[in-house]
PDB file of C-alpha atoms in Angstrom:
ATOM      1  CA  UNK A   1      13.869 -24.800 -20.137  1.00 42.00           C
ATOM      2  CA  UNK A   2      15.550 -21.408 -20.231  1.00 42.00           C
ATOM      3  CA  UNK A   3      14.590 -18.467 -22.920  1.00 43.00           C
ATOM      4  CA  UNK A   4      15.972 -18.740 -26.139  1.00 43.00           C
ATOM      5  CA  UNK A   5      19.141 -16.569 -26.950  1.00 34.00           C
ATOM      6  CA  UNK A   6      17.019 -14.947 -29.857  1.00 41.00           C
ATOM      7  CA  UNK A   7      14.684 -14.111 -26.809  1.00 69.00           C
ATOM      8  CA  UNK A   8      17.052 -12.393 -24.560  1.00 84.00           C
ATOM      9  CA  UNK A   9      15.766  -8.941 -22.641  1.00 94.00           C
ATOM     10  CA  UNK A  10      15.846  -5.609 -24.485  1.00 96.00           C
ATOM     11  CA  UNK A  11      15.180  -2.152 -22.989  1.00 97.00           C
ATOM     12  CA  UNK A  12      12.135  -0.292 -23.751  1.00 97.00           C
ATOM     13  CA  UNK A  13      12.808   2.750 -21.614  1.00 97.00           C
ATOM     14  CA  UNK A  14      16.088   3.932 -20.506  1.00 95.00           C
ATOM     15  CA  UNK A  15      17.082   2.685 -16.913  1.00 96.00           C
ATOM     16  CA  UNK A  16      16.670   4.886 -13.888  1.00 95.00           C
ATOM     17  CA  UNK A  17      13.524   4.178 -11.987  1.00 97.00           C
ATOM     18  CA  UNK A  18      13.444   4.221  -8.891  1.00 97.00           C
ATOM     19  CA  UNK A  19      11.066   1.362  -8.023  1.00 98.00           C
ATOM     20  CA  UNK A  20       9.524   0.876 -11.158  1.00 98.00           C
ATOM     21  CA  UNK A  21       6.639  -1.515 -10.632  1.00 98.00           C
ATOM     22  CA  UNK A  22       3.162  -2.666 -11.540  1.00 96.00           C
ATOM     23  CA  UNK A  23       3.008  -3.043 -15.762  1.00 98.00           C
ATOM     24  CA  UNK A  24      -0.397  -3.561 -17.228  1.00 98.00           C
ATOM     25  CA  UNK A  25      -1.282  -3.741 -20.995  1.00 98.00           C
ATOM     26  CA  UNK A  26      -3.559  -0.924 -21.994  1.00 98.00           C
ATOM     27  CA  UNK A  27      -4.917  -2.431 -25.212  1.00 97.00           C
ATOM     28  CA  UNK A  28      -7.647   0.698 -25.686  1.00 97.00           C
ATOM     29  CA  UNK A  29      -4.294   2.910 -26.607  1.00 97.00           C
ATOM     30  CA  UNK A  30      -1.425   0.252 -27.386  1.00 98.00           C
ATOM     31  CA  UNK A  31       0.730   1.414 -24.500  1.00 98.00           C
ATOM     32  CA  UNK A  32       2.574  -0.269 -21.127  1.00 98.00           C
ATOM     33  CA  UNK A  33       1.290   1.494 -18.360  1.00 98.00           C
ATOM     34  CA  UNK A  34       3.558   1.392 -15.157  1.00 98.00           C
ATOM     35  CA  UNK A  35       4.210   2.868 -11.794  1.00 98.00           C
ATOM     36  CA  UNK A  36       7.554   4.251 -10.003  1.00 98.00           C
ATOM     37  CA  UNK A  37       6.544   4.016  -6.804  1.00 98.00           C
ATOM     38  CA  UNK A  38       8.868   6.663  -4.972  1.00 97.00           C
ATOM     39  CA  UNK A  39       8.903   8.816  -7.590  1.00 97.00           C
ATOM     40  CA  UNK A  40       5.382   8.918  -7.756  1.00 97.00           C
ATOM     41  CA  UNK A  41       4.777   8.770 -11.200  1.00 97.00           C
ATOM     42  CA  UNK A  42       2.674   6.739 -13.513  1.00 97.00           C
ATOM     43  CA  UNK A  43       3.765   5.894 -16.752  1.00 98.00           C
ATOM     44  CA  UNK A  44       2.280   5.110 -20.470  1.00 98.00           C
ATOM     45  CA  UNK A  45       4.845   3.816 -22.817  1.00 98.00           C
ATOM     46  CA  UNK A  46       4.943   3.029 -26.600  1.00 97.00           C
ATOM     47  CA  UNK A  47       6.313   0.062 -26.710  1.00 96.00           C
ATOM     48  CA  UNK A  48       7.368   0.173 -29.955  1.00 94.00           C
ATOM     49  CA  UNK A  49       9.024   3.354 -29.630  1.00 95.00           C
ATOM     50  CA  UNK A  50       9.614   3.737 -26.050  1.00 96.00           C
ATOM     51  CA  UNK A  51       7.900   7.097 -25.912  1.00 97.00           C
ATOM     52  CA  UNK A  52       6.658   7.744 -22.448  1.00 97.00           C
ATOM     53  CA  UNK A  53       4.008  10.105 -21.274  1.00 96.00           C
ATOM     54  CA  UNK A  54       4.044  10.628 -17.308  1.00 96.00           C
ATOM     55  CA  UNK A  55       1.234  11.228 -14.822  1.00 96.00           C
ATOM     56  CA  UNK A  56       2.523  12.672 -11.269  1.00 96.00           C
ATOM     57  CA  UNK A  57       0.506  11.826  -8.416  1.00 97.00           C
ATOM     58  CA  UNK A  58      -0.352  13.575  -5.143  1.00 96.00           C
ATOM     59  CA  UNK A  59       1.337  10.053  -3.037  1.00 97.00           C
ATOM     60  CA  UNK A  60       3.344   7.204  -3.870  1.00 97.00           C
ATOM     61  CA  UNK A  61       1.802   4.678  -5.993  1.00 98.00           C
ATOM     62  CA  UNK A  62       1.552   1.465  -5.890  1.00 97.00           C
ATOM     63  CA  UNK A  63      -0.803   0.042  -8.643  1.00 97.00           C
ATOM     64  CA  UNK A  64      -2.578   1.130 -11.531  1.00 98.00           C
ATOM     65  CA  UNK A  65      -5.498  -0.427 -13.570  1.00 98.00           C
ATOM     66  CA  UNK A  66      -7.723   0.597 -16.720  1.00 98.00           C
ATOM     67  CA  UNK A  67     -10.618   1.516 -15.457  1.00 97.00           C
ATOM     68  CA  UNK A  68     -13.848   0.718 -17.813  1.00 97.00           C
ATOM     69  CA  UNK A  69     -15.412   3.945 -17.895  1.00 95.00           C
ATOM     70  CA  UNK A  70     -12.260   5.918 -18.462  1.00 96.00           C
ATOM     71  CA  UNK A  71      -9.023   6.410 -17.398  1.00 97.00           C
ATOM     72  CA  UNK A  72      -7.177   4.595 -14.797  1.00 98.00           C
ATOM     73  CA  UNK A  73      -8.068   3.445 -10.710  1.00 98.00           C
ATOM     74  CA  UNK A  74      -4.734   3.992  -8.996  1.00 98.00           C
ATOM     75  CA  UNK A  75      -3.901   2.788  -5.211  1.00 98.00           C
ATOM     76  CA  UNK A  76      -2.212   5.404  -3.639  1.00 97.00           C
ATOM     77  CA  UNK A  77      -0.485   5.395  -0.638  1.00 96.00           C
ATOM     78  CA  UNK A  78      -4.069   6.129   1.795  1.00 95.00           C
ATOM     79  CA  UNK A  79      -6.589   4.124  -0.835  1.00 97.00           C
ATOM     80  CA  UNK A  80      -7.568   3.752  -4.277  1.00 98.00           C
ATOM     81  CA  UNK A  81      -8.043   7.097  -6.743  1.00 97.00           C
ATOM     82  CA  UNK A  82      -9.134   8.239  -9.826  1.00 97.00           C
ATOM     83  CA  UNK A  83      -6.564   8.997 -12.622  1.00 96.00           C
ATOM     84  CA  UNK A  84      -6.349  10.234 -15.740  1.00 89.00           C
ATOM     85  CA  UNK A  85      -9.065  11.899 -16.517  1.00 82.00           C
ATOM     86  CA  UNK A  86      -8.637  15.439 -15.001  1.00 86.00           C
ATOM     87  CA  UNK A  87      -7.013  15.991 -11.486  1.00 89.00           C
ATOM     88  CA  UNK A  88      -6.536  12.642  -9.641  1.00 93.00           C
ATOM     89  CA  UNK A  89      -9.179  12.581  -7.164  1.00 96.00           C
ATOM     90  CA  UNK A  90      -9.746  10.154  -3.866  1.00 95.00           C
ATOM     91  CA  UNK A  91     -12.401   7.064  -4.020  1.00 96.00           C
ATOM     92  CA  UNK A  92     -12.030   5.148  -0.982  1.00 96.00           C
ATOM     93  CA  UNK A  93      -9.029   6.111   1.901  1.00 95.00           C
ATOM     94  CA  UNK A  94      -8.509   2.679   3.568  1.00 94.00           C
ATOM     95  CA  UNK A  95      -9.364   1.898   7.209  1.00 82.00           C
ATOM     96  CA  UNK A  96      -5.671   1.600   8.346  1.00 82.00           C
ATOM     97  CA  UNK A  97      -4.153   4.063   6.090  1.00 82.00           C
ATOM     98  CA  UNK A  98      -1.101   5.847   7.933  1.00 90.00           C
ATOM     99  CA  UNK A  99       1.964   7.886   7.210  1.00 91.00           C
ATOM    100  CA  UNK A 100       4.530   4.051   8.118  1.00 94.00           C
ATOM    101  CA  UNK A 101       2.023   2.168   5.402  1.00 96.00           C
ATOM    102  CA  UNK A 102       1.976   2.083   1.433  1.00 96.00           C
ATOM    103  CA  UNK A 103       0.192   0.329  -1.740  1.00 96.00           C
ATOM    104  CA  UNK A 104       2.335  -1.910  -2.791  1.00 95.00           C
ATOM    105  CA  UNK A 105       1.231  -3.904  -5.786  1.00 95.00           C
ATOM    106  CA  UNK A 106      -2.434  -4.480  -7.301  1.00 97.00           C
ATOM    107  CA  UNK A 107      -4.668  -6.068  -9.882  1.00 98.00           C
ATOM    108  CA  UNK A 108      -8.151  -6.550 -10.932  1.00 98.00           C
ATOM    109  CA  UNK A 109     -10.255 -10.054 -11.253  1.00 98.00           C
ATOM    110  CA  UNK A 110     -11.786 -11.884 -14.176  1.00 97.00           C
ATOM    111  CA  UNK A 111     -14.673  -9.675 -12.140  1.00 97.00           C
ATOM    112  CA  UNK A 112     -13.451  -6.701 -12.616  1.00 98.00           C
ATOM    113  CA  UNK A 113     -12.797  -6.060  -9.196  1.00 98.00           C
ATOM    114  CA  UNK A 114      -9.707  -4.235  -8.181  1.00 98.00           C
ATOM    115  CA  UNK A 115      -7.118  -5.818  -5.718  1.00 98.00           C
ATOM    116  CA  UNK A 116      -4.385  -3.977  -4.007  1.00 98.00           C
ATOM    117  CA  UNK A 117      -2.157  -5.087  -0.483  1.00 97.00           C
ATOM    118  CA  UNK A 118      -0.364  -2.510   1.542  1.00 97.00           C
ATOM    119  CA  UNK A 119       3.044  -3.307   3.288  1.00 97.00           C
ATOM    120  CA  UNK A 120       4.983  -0.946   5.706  1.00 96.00           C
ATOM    121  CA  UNK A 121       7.799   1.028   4.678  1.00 97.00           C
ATOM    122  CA  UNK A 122       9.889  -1.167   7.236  1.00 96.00           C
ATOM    123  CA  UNK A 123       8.785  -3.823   6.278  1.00 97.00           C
ATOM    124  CA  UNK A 124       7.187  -4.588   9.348  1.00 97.00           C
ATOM    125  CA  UNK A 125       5.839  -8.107   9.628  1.00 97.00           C
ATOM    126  CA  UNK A 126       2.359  -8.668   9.583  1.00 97.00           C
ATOM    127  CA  UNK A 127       1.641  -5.132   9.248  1.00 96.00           C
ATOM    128  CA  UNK A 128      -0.121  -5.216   5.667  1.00 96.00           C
ATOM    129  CA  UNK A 129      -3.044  -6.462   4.151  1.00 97.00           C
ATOM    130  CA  UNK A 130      -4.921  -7.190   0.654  1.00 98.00           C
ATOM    131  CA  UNK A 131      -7.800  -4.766   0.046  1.00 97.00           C
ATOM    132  CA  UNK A 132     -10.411  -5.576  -2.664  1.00 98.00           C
ATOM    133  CA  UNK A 133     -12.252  -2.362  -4.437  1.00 98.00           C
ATOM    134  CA  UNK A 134     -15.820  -3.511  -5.133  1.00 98.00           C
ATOM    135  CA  UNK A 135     -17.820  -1.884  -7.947  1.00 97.00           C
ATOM    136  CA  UNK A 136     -20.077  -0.048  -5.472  1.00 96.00           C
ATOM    137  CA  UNK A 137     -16.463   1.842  -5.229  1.00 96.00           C
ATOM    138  CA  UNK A 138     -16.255   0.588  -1.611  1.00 96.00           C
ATOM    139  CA  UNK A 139     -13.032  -1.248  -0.435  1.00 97.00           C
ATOM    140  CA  UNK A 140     -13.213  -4.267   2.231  1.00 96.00           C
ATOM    141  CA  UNK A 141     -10.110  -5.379   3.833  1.00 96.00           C
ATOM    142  CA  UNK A 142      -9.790  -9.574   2.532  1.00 97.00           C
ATOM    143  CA  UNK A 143      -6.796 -10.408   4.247  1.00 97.00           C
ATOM    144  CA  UNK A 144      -4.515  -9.328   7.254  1.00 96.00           C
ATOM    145  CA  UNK A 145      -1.123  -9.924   8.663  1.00 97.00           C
ATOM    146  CA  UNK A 146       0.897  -9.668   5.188  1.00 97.00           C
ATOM    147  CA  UNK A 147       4.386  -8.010   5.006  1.00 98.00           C
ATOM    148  CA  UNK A 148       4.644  -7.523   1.445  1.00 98.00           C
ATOM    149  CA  UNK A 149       2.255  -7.853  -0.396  1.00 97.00           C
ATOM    150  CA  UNK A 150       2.606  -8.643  -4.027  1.00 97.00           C
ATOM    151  CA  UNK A 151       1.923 -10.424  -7.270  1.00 97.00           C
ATOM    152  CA  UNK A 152      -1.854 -11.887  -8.145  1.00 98.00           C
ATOM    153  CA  UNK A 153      -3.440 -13.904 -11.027  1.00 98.00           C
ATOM    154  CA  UNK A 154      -6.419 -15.683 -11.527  1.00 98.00           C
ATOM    155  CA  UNK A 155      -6.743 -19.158 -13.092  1.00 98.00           C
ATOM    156  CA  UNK A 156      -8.470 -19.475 -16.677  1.00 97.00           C
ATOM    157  CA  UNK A 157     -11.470 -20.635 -15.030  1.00 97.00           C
ATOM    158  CA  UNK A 158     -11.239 -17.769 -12.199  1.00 97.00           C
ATOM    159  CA  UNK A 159     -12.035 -20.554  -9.652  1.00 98.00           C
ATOM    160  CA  UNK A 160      -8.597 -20.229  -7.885  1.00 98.00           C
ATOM    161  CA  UNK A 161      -6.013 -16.825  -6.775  1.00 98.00           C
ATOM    162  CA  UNK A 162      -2.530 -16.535  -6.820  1.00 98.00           C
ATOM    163  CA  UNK A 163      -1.272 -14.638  -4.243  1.00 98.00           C
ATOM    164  CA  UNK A 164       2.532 -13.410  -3.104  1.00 98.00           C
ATOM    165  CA  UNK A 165       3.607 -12.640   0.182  1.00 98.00           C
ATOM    166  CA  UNK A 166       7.518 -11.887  -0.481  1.00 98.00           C
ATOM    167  CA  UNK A 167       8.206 -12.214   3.129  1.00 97.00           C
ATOM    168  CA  UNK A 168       7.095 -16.019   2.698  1.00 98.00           C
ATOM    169  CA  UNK A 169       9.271 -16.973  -0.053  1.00 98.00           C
ATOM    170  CA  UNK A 170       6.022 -18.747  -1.354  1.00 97.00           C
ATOM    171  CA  UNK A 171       3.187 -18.393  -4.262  1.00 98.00           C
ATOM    172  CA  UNK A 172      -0.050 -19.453  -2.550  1.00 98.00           C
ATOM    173  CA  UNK A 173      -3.172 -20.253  -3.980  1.00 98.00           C
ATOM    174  CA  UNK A 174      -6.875 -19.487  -2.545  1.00 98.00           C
ATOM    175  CA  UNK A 175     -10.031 -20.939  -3.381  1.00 98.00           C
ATOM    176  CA  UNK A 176     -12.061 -18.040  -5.227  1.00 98.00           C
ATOM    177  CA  UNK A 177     -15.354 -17.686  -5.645  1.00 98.00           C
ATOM    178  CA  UNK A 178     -15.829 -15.456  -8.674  1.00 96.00           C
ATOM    179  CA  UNK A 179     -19.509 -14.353  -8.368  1.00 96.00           C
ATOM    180  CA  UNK A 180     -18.519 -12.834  -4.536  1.00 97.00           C
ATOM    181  CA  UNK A 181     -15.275 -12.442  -4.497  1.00 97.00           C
ATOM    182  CA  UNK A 182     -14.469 -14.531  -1.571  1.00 97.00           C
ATOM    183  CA  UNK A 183     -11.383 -16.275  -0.712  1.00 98.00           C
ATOM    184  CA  UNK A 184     -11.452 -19.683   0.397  1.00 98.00           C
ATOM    185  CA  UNK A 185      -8.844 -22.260   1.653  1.00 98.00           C
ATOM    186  CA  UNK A 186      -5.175 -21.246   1.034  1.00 98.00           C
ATOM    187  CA  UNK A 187      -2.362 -23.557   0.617  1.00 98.00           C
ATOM    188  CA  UNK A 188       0.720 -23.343  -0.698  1.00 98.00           C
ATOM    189  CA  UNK A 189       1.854 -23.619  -4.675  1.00 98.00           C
ATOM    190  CA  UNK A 190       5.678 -22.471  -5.042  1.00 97.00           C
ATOM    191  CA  UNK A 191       8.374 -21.900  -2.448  1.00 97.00           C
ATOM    192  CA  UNK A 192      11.088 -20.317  -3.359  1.00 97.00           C
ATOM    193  CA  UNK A 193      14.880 -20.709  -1.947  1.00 96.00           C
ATOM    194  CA  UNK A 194      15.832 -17.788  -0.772  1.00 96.00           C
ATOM    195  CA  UNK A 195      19.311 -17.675  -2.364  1.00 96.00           C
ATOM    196  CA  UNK A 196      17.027 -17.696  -5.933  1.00 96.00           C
ATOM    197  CA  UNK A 197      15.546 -14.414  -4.767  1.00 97.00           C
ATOM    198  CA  UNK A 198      12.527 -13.192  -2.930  1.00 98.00           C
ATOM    199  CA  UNK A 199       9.446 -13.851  -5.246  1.00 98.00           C
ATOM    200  CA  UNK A 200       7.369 -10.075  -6.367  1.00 98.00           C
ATOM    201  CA  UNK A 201       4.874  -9.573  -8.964  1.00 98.00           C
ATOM    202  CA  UNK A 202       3.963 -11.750 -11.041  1.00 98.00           C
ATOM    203  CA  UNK A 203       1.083 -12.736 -14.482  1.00 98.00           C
ATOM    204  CA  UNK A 204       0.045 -16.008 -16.003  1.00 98.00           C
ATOM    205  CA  UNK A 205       0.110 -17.074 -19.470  1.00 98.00           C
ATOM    206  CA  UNK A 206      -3.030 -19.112 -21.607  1.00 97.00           C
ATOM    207  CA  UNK A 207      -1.070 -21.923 -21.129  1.00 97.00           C
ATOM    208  CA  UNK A 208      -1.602 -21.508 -16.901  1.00 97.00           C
ATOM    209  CA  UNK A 209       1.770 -21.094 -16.331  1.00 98.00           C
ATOM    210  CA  UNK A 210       2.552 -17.918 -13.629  1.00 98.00           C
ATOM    211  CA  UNK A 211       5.554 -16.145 -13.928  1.00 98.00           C
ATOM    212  CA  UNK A 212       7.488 -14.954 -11.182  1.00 98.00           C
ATOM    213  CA  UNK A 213       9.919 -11.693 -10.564  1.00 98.00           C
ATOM    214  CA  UNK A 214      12.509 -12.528  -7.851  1.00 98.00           C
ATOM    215  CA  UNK A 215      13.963  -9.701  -6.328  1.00 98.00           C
ATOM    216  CA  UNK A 216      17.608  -9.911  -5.944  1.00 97.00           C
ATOM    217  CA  UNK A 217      16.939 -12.640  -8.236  1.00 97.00           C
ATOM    218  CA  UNK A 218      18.071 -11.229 -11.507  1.00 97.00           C
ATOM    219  CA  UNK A 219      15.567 -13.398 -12.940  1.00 97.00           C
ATOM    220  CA  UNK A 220      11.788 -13.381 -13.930  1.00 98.00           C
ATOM    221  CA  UNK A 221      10.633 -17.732 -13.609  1.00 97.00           C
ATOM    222  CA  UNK A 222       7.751 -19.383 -14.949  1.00 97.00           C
ATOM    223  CA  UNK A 223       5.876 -22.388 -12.688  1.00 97.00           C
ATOM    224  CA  UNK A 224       3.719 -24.334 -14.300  1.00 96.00           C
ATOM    225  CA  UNK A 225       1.648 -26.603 -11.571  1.00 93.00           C
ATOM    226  CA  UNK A 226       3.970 -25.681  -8.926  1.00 93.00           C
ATOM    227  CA  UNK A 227       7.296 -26.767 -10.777  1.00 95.00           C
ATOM    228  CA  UNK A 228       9.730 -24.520 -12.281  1.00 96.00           C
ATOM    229  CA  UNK A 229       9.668 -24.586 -16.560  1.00 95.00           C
ATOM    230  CA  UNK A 230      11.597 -21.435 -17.897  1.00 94.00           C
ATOM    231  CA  UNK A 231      13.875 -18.817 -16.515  1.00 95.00           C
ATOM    232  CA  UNK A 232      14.891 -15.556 -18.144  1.00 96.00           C
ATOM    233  CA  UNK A 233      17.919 -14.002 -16.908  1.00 96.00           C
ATOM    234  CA  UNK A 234      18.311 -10.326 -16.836  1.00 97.00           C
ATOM    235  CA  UNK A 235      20.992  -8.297 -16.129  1.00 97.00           C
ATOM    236  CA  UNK A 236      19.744  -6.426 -13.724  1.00 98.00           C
ATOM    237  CA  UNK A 237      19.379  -8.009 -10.076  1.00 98.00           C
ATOM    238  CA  UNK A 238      16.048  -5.992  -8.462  1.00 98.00           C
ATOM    239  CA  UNK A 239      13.153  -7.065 -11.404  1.00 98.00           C
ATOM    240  CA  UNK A 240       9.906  -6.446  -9.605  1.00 98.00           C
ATOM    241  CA  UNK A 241       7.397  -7.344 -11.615  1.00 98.00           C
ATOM    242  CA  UNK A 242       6.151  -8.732 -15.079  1.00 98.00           C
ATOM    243  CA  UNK A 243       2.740  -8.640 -17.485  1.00 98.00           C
ATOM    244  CA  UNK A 244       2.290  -9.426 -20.749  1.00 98.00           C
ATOM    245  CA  UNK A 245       1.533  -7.122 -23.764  1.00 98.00           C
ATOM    246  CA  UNK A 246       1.666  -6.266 -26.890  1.00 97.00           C
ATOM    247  CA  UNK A 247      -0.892  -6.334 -29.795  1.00 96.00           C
ATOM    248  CA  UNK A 248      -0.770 -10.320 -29.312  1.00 97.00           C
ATOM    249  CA  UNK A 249       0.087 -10.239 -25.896  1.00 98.00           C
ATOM    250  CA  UNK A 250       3.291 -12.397 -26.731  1.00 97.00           C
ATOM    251  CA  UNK A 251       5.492  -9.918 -25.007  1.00 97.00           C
ATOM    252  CA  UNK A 252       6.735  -9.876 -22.356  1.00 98.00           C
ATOM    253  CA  UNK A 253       6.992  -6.626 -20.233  1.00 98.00           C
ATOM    254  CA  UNK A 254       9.499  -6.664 -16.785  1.00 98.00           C
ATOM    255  CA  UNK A 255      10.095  -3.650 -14.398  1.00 98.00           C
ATOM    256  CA  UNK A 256      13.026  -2.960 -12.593  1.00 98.00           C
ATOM    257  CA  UNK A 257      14.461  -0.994  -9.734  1.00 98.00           C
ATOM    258  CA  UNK A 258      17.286   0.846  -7.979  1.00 98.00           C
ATOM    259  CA  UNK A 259      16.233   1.429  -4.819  1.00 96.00           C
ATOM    260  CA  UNK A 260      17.817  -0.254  -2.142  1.00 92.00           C
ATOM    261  CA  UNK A 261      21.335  -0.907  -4.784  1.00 96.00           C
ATOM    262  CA  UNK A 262      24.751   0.228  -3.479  1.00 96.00           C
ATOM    263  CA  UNK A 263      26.835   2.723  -4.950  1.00 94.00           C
ATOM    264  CA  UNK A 264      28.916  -0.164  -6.145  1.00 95.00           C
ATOM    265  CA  UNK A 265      26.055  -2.264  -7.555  1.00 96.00           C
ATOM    266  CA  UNK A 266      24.875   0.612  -9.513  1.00 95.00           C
ATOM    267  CA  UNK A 267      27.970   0.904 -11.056  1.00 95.00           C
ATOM    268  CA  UNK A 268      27.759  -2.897 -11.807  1.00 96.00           C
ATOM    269  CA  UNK A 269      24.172  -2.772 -13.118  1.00 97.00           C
ATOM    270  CA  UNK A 270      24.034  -0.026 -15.554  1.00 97.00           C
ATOM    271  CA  UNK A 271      20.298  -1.015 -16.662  1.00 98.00           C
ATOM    272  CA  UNK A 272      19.096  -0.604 -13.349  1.00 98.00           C
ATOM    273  CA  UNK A 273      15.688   0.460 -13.239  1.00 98.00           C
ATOM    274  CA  UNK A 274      15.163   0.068 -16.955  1.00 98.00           C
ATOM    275  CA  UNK A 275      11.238  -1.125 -17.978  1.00 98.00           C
ATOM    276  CA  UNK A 276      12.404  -4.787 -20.299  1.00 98.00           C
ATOM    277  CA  UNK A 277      10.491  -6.806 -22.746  1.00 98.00           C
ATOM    278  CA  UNK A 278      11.216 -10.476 -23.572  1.00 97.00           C
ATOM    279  CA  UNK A 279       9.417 -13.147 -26.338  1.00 96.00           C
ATOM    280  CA  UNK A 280       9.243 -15.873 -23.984  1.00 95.00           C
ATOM    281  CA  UNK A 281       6.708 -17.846 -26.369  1.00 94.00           C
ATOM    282  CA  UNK A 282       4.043 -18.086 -25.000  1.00 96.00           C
ATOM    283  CA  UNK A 283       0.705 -15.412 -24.934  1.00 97.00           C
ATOM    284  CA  UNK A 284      -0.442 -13.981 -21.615  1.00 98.00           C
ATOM    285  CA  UNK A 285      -4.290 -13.096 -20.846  1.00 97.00           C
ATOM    286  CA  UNK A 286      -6.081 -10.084 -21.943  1.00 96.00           C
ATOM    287  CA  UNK A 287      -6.102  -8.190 -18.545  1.00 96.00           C
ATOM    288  CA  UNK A 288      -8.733  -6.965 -16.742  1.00 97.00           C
ATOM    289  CA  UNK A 289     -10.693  -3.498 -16.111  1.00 98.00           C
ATOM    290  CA  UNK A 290     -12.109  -2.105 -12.776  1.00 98.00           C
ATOM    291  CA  UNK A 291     -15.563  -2.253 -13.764  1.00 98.00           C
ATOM    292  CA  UNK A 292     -17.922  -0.018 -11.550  1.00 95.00           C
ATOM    293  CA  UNK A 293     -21.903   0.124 -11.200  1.00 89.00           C
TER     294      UNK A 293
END
C-alpha cells in the first residue's frame, strides 16, 4: 500500500539542516522537538506554525528526550546531559567517549529508561555501541561492536526491542525484559536491499507496525511483522528519521539532511534538510520520558 496522494509530505520548517535527526513529540508544550547534529542545535517546533525556538549545545547532539522532572536529557557527543532548564550541564560521560566517536540516535523505554548508541565519525565498523541511562542517572554499556547505531521501539507489550544497525541493512529484534532492562536473544526482523536505502531511525504505530527512514532511500517504509505495508515517498533522498505527533499523534513527523549531498544533488533536492510531516493513517504511541529516582 503506498500513502494516499491527499497524504503526500509537506514542510514544517524550511530546508537546510544539516543532519537533522532524532524528532520526539513533546505533548507537555505541543511542539516537535529535534536535533541537527553538526550544527549542534536542538530544536522545538510549532507544528502548526512552524515556529522554531533553538537550544545550542556545548557538542554535537545526537538525541534528545523529555525528561519527567523538567526539561530535556540530551546525548551529547561524550554522554548524556541535562537541557533546558538553565545551562546544559553533564550527567554521565561514557566509558569510551573520544574525540573519533559521537551519539548518534536515542530513545527512552516503556521504562523510562533512556537509550542512546554511539558510532564513529568514519564510520568505523564495530566501533559503536548502545548505552542505556538508568534512573540512578548511571549509564551501562548494553551492546558492543555496532557501526551505526540507530532507530529503537518497543512492542505494545514492551516484551520485545527494535533495534537498527544501518551498517546491517537489517531491523533486529531482542528479547526485553522490561522490569531490568535486559536484552535477550536477537534475531533478525527486516532486511533491507541495499539499492532501497540504508535503514535509520525509525517509531511504531498502535497498530505494531515500525516505520523505517532509509537513507539514500528517499523514502520513510512501514513493516508490519517483518513484511513491507506502506511507503511514503519524499522528495528528498537523505530522510533520517521519523516519530509521530501531533495532538492525536496521527502525524507523522520525518527529518532530513544535507550532509554528505553533492553540489549537484543539492541543486536537485531543494528541500534538503527540511523537518516533513505526513497523515499516513494510522496513530503512533504516546512516547516516553526519562524518568529518574
Amino acid at each position: 500500500m503506498v500513502a494516499r496522494a491527499g497524504d503526500r509530505p509537506e514542510v514544517v520548517v524550511a530546508p537546510g539542516a544539516r543532519l537533522g535527526e532524532g524528532p520526539v513529540w513533546d505533548a507537555r508544550i505541543g511542539r516537535v522537538v529535534w536535533v541537527d547534529i553538526l550544527a549542534r542545535r536542538m530544536y522545538l517546533t510549532d507544528p502548526g506554525s512552524g515556529a522554531t525556538d533553538e537550544i545550542e549545545t556545548p557538542l554535537h547532539i545526537g538525541a534528545v528526550v523529555p525528561r519527567a522532572s523538567g526539561g530535556y536529557v540530551a546525548a551529547l557527543q561524550d554522554g548524556f546531559w541535562a537541557i533546558g532548564m538553565g545551562a546544559p550541564t553533564p550527567l554521565f560521560r561514557v566509558q569510551d567517549a573520544r574525540p573519533a566517536m559521537r551519539f548518534n540516535d536515542g530513545k527512552c523505554d516503556p521504562a523510562g529508561r533512556f537509550w542512546a548508541g554511539t558510532m564513529a565519525y568514519d564510520e568505523a565498523p564495530g566501533a559503536g555501541a548502545l548505552y542505556r541511562l538508568d534512573a540512578d542517572g548511571r549509564a551501562t554499556r548494553v551492546l558492543q561492536g555496532v557501526t551505526i547505531s540507530n532507530g529503537m521501539a518497543w512492542s505494545a507489550d514492551a516484551r520485545t526491542m527494535y533495534f537498527i544497525d544501518s551498517a546491517t541493512h537489517r531491523i533486529d529484534a531482542f528479547a526485553f525484559d522490561a522490569s531490568t532492562g535486559a536484552l535477550g536473544d536477537r534475531r533478525p526482523l527486516v532486511h533491507v536491499p541495499p539499492e532501497k536505502g540504508w535503514p535509520d531511525g525509525m517509531t511504531i504505530d498502535d497498530e505494531g507496525g515500525l516505520w523505517i527512514a532509509l537513507w539514500r532511500g528517499s523514502a520513510v517504509h512501514r513493516y508490519i511483522d517483518g513484511r513491507l505495508d506502506q511507503a511514503i515517498n519524499l522528495p528528498v533522498s537523505l530522510p533520517t528519521s521519523c516519530a509521530f505527533g501531533g495532538a492525536d499523534l496521527d502525524e507523522l513527523f520525518i527529518t532530513s539532511a544535507t550532509e554528505g549531498l553533492s553540489k549537484h544533488e543539492r541543486a536537485a533536492e531543494p528541500l534538503a534538510g527540511a523537518l516533513f510531516r505526513v497523515r499516513p493513517g494510522v496513530r503512533g504511541v504516546p512516547p516516553a520520558s526519562y524518568v529518574e529516582v
